[in-house]
XYZ file of C-alpha atoms in Angstrom:
506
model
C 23.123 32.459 13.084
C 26.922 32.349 12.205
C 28.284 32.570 8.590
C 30.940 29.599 8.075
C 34.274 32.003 7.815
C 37.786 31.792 9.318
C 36.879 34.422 11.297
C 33.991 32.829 12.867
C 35.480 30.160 14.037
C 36.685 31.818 17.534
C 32.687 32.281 17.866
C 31.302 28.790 17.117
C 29.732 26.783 20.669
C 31.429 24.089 22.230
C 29.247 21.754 20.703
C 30.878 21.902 17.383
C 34.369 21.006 17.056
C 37.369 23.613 14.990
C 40.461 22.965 13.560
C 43.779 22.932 16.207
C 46.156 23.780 13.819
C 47.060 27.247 12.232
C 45.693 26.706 8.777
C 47.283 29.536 7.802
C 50.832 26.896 7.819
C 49.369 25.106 5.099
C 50.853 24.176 2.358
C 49.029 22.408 -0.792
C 51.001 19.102 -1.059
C 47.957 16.985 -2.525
C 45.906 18.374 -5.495
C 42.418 16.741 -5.537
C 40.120 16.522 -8.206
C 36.674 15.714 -7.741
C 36.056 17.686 -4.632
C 32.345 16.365 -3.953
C 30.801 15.236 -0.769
C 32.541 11.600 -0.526
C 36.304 13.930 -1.029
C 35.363 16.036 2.296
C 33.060 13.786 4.148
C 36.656 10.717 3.731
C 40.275 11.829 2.298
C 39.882 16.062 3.508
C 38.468 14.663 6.858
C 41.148 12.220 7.444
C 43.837 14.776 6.566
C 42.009 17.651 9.247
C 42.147 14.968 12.000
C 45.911 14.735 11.020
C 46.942 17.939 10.919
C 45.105 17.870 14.402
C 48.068 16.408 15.820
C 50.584 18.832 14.883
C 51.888 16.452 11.361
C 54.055 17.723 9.232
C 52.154 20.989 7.255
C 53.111 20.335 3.676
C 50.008 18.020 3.224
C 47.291 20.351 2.816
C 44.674 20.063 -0.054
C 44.167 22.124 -3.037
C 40.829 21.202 -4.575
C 40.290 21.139 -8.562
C 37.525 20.135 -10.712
C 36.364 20.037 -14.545
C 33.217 20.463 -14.787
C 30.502 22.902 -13.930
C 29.131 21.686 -10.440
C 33.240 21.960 -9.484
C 33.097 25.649 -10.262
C 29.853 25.801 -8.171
C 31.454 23.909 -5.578
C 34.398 26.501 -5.762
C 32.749 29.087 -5.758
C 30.490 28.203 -2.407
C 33.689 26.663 -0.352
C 35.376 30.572 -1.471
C 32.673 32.344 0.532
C 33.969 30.120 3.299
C 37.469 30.183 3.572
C 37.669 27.033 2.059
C 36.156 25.360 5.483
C 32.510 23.511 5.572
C 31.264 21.806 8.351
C 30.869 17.391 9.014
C 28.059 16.563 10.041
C 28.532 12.701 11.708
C 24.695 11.230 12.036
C 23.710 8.469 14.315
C 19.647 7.940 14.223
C 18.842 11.322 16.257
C 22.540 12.237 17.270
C 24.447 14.778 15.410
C 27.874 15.382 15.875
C 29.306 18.341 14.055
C 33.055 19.816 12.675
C 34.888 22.269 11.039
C 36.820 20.784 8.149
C 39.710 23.123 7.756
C 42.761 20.795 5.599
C 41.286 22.318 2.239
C 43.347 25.447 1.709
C 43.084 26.703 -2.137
C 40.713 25.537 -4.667
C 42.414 26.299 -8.719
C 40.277 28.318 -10.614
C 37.694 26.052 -12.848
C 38.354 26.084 -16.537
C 36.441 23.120 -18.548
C 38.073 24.465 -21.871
C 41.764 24.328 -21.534
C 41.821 23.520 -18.098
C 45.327 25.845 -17.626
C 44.667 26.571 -13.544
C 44.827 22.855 -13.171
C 47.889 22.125 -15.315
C 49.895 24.694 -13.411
C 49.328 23.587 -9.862
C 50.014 20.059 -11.116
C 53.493 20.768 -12.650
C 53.842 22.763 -9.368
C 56.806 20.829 -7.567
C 55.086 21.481 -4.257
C 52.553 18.792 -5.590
C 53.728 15.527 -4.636
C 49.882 13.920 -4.200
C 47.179 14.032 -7.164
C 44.039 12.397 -5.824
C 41.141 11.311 -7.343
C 37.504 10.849 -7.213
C 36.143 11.158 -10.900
C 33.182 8.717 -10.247
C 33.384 4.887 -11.765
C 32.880 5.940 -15.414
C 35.738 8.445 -15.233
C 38.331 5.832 -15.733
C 37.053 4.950 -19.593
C 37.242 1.539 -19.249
C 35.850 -0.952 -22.005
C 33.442 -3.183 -20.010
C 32.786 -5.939 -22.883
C 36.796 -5.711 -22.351
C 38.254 -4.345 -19.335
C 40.564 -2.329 -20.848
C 41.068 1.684 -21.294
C 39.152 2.840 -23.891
C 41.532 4.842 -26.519
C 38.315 5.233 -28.484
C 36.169 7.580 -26.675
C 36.140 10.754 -28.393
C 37.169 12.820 -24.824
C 40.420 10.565 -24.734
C 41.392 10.471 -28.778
C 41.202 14.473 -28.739
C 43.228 14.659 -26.255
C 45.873 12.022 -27.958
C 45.464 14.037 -30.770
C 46.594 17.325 -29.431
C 48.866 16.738 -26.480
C 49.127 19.181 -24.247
C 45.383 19.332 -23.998
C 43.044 18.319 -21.092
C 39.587 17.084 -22.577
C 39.888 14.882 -19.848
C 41.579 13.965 -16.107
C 43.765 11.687 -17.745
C 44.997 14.084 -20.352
C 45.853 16.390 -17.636
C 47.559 13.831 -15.395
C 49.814 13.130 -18.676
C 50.327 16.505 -19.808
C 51.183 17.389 -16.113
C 53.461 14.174 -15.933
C 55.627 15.439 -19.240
C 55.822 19.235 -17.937
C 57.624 17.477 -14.620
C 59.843 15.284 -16.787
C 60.903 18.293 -19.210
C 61.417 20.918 -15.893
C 63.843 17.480 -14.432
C 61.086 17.886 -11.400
C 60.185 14.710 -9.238
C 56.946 13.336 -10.417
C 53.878 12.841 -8.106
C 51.757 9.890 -6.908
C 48.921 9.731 -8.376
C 46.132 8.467 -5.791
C 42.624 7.207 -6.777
C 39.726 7.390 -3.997
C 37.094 6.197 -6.332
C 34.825 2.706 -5.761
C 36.128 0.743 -9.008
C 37.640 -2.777 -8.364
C 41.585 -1.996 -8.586
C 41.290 1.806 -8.730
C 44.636 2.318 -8.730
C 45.288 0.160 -11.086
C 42.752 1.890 -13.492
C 44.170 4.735 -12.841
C 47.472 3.139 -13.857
C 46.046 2.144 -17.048
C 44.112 5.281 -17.783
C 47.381 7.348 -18.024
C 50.239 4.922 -19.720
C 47.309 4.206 -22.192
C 46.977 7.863 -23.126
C 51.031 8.246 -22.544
C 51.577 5.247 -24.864
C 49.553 6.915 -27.382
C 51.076 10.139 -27.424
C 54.835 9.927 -26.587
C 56.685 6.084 -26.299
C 59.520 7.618 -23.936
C 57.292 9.127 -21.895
C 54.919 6.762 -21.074
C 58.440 4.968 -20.246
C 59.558 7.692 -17.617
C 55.895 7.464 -16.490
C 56.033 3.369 -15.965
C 59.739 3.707 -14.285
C 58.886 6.942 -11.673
C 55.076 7.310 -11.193
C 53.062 5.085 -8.463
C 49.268 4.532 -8.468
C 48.335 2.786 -4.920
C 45.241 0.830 -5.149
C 42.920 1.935 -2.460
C 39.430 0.914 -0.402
C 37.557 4.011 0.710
C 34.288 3.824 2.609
C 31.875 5.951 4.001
C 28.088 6.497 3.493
C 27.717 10.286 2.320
C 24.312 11.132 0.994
C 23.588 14.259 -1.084
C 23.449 17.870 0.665
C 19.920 19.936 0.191
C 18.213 22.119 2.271
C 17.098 19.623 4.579
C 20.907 19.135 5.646
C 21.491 23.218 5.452
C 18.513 23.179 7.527
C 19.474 20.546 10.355
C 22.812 22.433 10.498
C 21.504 25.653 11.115
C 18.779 24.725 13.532
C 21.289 22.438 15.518
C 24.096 24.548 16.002
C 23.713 27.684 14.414
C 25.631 27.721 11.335
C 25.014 28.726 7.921
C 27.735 26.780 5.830
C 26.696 26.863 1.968
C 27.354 23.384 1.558
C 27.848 21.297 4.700
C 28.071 16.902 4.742
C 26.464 14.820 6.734
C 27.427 11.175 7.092
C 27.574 8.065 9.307
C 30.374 7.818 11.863
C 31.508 4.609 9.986
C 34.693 5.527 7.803
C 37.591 3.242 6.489
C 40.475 3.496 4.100
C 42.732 0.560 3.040
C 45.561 1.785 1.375
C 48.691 0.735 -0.597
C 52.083 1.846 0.598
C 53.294 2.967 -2.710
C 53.976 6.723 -3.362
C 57.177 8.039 -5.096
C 57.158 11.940 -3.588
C 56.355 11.553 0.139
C 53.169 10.747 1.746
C 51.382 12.007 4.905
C 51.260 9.658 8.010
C 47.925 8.597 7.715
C 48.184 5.757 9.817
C 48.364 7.470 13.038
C 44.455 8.803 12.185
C 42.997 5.419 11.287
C 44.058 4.426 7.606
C 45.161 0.800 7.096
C 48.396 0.324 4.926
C 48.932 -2.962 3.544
C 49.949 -5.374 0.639
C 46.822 -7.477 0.480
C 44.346 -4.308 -0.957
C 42.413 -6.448 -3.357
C 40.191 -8.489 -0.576
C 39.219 -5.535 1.309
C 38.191 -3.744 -1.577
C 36.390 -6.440 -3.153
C 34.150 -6.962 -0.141
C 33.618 -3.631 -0.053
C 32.652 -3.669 -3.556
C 30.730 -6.729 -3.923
C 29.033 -6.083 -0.748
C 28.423 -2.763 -0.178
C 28.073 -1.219 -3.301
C 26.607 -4.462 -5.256
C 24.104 -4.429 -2.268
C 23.499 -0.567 -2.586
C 22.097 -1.552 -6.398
C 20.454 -4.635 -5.244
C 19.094 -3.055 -2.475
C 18.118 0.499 -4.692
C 15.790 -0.844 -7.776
C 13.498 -2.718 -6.005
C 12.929 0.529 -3.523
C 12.847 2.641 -5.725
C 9.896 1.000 -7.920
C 7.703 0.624 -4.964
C 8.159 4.255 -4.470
C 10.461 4.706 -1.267
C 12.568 7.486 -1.193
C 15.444 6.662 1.703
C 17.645 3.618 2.312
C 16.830 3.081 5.678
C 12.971 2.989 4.796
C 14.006 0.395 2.574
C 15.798 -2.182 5.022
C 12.623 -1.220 7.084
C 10.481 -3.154 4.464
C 10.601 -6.484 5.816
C 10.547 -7.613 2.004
C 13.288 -5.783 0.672
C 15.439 -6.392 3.240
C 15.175 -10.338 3.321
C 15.405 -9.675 -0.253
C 18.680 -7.956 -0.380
C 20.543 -10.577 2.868
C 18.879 -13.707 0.464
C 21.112 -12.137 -2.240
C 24.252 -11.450 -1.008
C 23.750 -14.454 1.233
C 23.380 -16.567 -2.234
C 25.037 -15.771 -4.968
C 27.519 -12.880 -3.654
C 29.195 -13.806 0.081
C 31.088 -17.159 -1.070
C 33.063 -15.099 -3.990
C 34.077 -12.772 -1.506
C 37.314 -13.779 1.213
C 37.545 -12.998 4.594
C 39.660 -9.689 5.823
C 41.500 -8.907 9.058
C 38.412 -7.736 11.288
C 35.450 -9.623 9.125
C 34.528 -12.344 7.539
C 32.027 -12.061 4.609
C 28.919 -12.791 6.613
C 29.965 -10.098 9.268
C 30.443 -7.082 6.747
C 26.598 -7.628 5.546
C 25.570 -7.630 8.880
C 27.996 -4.431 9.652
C 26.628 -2.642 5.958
C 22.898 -3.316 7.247
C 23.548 -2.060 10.434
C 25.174 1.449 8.640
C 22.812 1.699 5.940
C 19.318 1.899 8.540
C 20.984 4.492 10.356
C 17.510 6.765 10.064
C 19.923 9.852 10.486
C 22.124 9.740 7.264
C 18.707 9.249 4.763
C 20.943 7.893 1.843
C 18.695 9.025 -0.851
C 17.055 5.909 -3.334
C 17.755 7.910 -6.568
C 21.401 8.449 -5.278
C 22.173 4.571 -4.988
C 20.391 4.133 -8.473
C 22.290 6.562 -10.253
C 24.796 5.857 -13.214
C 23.864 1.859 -13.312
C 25.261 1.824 -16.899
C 29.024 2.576 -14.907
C 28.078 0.687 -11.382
C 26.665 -2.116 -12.673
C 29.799 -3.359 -14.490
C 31.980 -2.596 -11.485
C 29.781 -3.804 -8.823
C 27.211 -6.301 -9.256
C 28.207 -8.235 -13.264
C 31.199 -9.448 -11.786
C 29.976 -11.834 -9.206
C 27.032 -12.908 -11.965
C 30.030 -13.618 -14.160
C 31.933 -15.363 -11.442
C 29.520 -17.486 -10.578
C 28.682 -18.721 -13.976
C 31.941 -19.379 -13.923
C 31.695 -21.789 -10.738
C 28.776 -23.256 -11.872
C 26.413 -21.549 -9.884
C 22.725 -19.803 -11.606
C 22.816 -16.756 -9.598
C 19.191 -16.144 -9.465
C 18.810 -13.142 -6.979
C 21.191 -11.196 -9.150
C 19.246 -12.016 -12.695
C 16.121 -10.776 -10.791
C 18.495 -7.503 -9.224
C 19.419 -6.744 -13.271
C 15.750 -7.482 -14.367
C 14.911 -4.459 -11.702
C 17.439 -2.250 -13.047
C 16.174 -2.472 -16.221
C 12.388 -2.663 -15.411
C 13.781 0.981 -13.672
C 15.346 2.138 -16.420
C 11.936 1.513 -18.452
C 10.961 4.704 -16.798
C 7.673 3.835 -14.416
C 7.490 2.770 -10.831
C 4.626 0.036 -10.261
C 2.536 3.030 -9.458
C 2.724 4.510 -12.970
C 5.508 7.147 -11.566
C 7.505 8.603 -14.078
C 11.212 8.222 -13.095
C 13.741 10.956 -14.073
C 16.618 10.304 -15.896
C 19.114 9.349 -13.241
C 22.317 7.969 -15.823
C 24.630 9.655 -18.195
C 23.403 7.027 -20.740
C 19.672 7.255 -19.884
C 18.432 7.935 -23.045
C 19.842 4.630 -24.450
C 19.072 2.719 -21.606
C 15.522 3.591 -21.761
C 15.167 2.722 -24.815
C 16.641 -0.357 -25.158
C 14.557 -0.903 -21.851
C 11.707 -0.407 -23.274
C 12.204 -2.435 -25.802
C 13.433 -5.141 -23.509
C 9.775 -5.296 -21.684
C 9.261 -7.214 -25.075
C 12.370 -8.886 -26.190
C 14.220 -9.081 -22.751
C 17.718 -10.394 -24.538
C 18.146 -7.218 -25.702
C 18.665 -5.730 -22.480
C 21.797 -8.393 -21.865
C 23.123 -7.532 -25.405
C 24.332 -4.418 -23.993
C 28.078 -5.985 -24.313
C 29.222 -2.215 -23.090
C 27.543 -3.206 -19.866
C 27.319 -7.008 -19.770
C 30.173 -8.545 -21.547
C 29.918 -12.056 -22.394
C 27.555 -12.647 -19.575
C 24.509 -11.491 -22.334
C 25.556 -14.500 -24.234
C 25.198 -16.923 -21.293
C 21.736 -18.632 -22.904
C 20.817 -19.925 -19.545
C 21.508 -16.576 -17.390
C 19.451 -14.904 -20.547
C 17.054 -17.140 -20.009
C 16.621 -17.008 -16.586
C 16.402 -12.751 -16.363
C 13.624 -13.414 -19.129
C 11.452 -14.723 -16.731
C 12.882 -12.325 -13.956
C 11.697 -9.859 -15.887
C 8.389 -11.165 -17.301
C 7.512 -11.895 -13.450
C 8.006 -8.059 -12.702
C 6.190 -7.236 -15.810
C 2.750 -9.678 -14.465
C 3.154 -9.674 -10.801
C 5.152 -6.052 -9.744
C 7.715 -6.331 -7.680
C 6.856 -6.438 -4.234
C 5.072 -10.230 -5.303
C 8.028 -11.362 -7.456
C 10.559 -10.458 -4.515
C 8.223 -12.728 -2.620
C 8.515 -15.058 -4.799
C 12.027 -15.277 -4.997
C 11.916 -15.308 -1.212
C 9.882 -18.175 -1.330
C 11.798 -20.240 -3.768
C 10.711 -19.281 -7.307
C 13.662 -19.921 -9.520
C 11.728 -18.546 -12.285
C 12.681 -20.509 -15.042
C 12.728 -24.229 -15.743
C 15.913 -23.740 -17.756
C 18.335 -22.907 -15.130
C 19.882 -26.007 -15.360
C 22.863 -24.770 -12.984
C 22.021 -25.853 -9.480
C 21.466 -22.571 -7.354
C 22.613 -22.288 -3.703
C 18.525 -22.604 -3.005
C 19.579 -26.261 -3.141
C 22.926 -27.033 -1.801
């Protein structure tokens, strides 16, 4: 068995593919925060295949993180030389590689955050990326704004110069550039929100605003946020993975990814300080980001949640076992095919009706075994981002979008706490202990459950839609939800007062 090192990599078997390059050339251009699996299994593997063909150096990655699974992370990719093996999965076909485009990780330090500050005034940075998850932008759902309010973000308006938060750091960063008369940096979002750059955007000049008028001013005039698509299925690493690794090619790597072979980034040509030439490794540049990223979002992540719930309250575990269930599946094309598919425009490569097919395709790959609890996780930040929008739009169209009452009446049957087999279900949400509550309540007063305006906006006040997840729900409450899937398979619209016609019909 072979320790993951830099020295070991002259020893590794053919099998498993190494960096070409001379790491040690290196230099950290891009500081990423959020260095997770979805970071190395997407933006760090992109970059390795790029330095592969001899690009320009300056684009390494230094990794940085806030919180305490980033110092674990740190602390395991140190052991390692910074390097950790890609596992690409394809049912029973593994296809292994050495990740080497990470070359420094700043020291994590959730108080004052100081590490991180430095290497982002660092001139050398010209990149900060992102992925913070959705509900790291602190955006207002009931409003779609930035939310000044949250106590993270006002202490850090009140004492600039602080970093309670990303944001805080990206500003405090921004003004230590401006002071020194150093270039400023693009800041690069690779998280699955609907216009991440964009939130991004509004994140920082909404904290800059707050704190210092002319510098939110030199921010507007000299910093870029590209709006970007990123997409690849990367479950959770456990032993299982650290397992498969070792007994496949002999590696011990304290925190390895496995993935699907499927990856794609759509990105906006828009950076102020340089950018690497990622388009000669794949990445699509272009003008037109908002349809490609909301198919992806509609489709693939709305269909992760409707797809998740219902699995996970008839007790399966994986996402593939899930499109196995002849049920769920039909259950999860009927809704996309319904209520989501004809908000959604065609893209260069696929129309609507061919991503679904492509994204059910990916997600019963057997060998990636996307974990249930992993799709159902944070619904109080996904849910706004992925799935409410379409309900809203196609109130707005006049459609009753009856698959997606019955997908929220699942979430919030799941967030009551007990699969249909009297399973108790962990917390699995930064805001579970409010959610389950008010889901609790809701299995006797559903409206309050759509009175979450945080969550649901105006939608809540839709009396019809309210009515309709009423009945959504009291059908999962009386019948469990294998039957009321069937149902809605067979044509239940489950209330009388959904006086908006449904697809069903037209």
């Amino acid at each position: 068995m072979i320790k993951l090192n830099e020295n070991a990599l002259t020893s590794l078997g053919p099998t498993v593919a190494v960096p070409r390059y001379d790491r040690s050339l290196l230099k950290p251009g891009i500081l990423h925060i959020g260095v997770g699996n979805f970071h190395r299994a997407h933006q760090a593997f992109y970059l390795d295949a790029l330095h592969n063909t001899g690009a320009d150096p300056s684009w390494g990655i230094c990794g940085a993180g806030v919180r305490a699974p980033d110092a674990r992370m740190r602390a395991d990719l140190a052991e390692q030389d910074w390097l950790y093996t890609v596992v690409e999965v394809e049912g029973e076909d593994l296809q292994a590689q050495i990740v080497g485009s990470m070359i420094d990780f700043v020291e994590v330090e959730p108080t004052a955050n100081l590490p991180l500050l430095r290497q982002m005034a660092d001139p050398a940075t010209r990149i900060v990326s992102l992925t913070v998850t959705e509900g790291g932008y602190f955006v207002d759902s009931a409003t779609g704004e930035f939310d000044l309010t949250h106590p993270l973000v006002a202490a850090d308006i009140a004492a600039p110069g602080s970093a309670n938060t990303v944001f805080g750091a990206l500003v405090t960063a921004l003004a230590a550039r401006k002071s020194a008369g150093d270039a400023p940096f693009t800041v690069m979002s690779c998280d699955n929100l609907p216009g991440n750059g964009d939130a991004a955007r509004a994140a920082v000049m909404g904290m800059a605003r707050a704190m210092d008028g002319d510098l939110a001013a030199w921010i507007s005039d000299h910093v870029s946020f590209p709006n970007a698509m990123v997409d690849r299925i990367t479950p959770a690493t456990g032993d299982r993975e650290r397992a498969s690794l070792a007994e496949n090619f002999g590696i011990t790597d304290n925190f390895p990814v496995f993935c699907e072979p499927f990856r794609q980034w759509v990105l906006e040509d828009d950076f102020v300080n340089g950018r690497p030439e990622l388009e000669a490794v794949g990445v699509t540049f272009t003008k037109d980001i908002h349809d490609f990223e909301k198919m992806k979002i509609r489709i693939l992540n709305g269909g992760h949640a409707i797809l998740a719930y219902p699995a996970a309250l008839m007790g399966v575990e994986f996402a593939h076992d899930a499109l196995r269930n002849t049920t769920i599946r039909a259950f999860l094309r009927k809704v996309l095919t319904e209520d989501v598919l004809h908000l959604v425009a065609d893209v260069p490569g696929f129309t609507a009706h061919e991503y679904l097919d492509l994204i059910c395709k990916r997600v019963e790959n057997t060998g990636v075994a996307d974990q249930i609890s992993r799709l159902c996780l944070d619904g109080s930040n996904r849910q706004p981002k992925f799935t409410i929008p379409s309900i809203r739009d196609d109130l707005a169209q006049g459609h009753m979008p009856i698959g997606l009452a019955l997908s929220a009446a699942l979430w919030c049957r799941y967030c009551a706490g007990r699969t249909d087999a009297g399973q108790e279900i962990p917390p699995n949400d930064p805001s579970w202990d409010n959610l389950h509550s008010v889901a609790v309540a809701a299995q006797t007063d559903p409206h309050l459950w759509l009175q979450q305006s945080e969550i649901y906006g105006d939608v809540g006040a839709n009396a019809d839609f309210a009515e309709l997840f009423a009945s959504c729900l009291k059908s999962l409450q009386t019948n469990g939800t294998e039957d009321t899937l069937r149902m809605y398979l067979n044509g239940d619209t489950f209330s009388a007062v959904a006086t908006l016609p449904s697809r069903l019909s037209s």
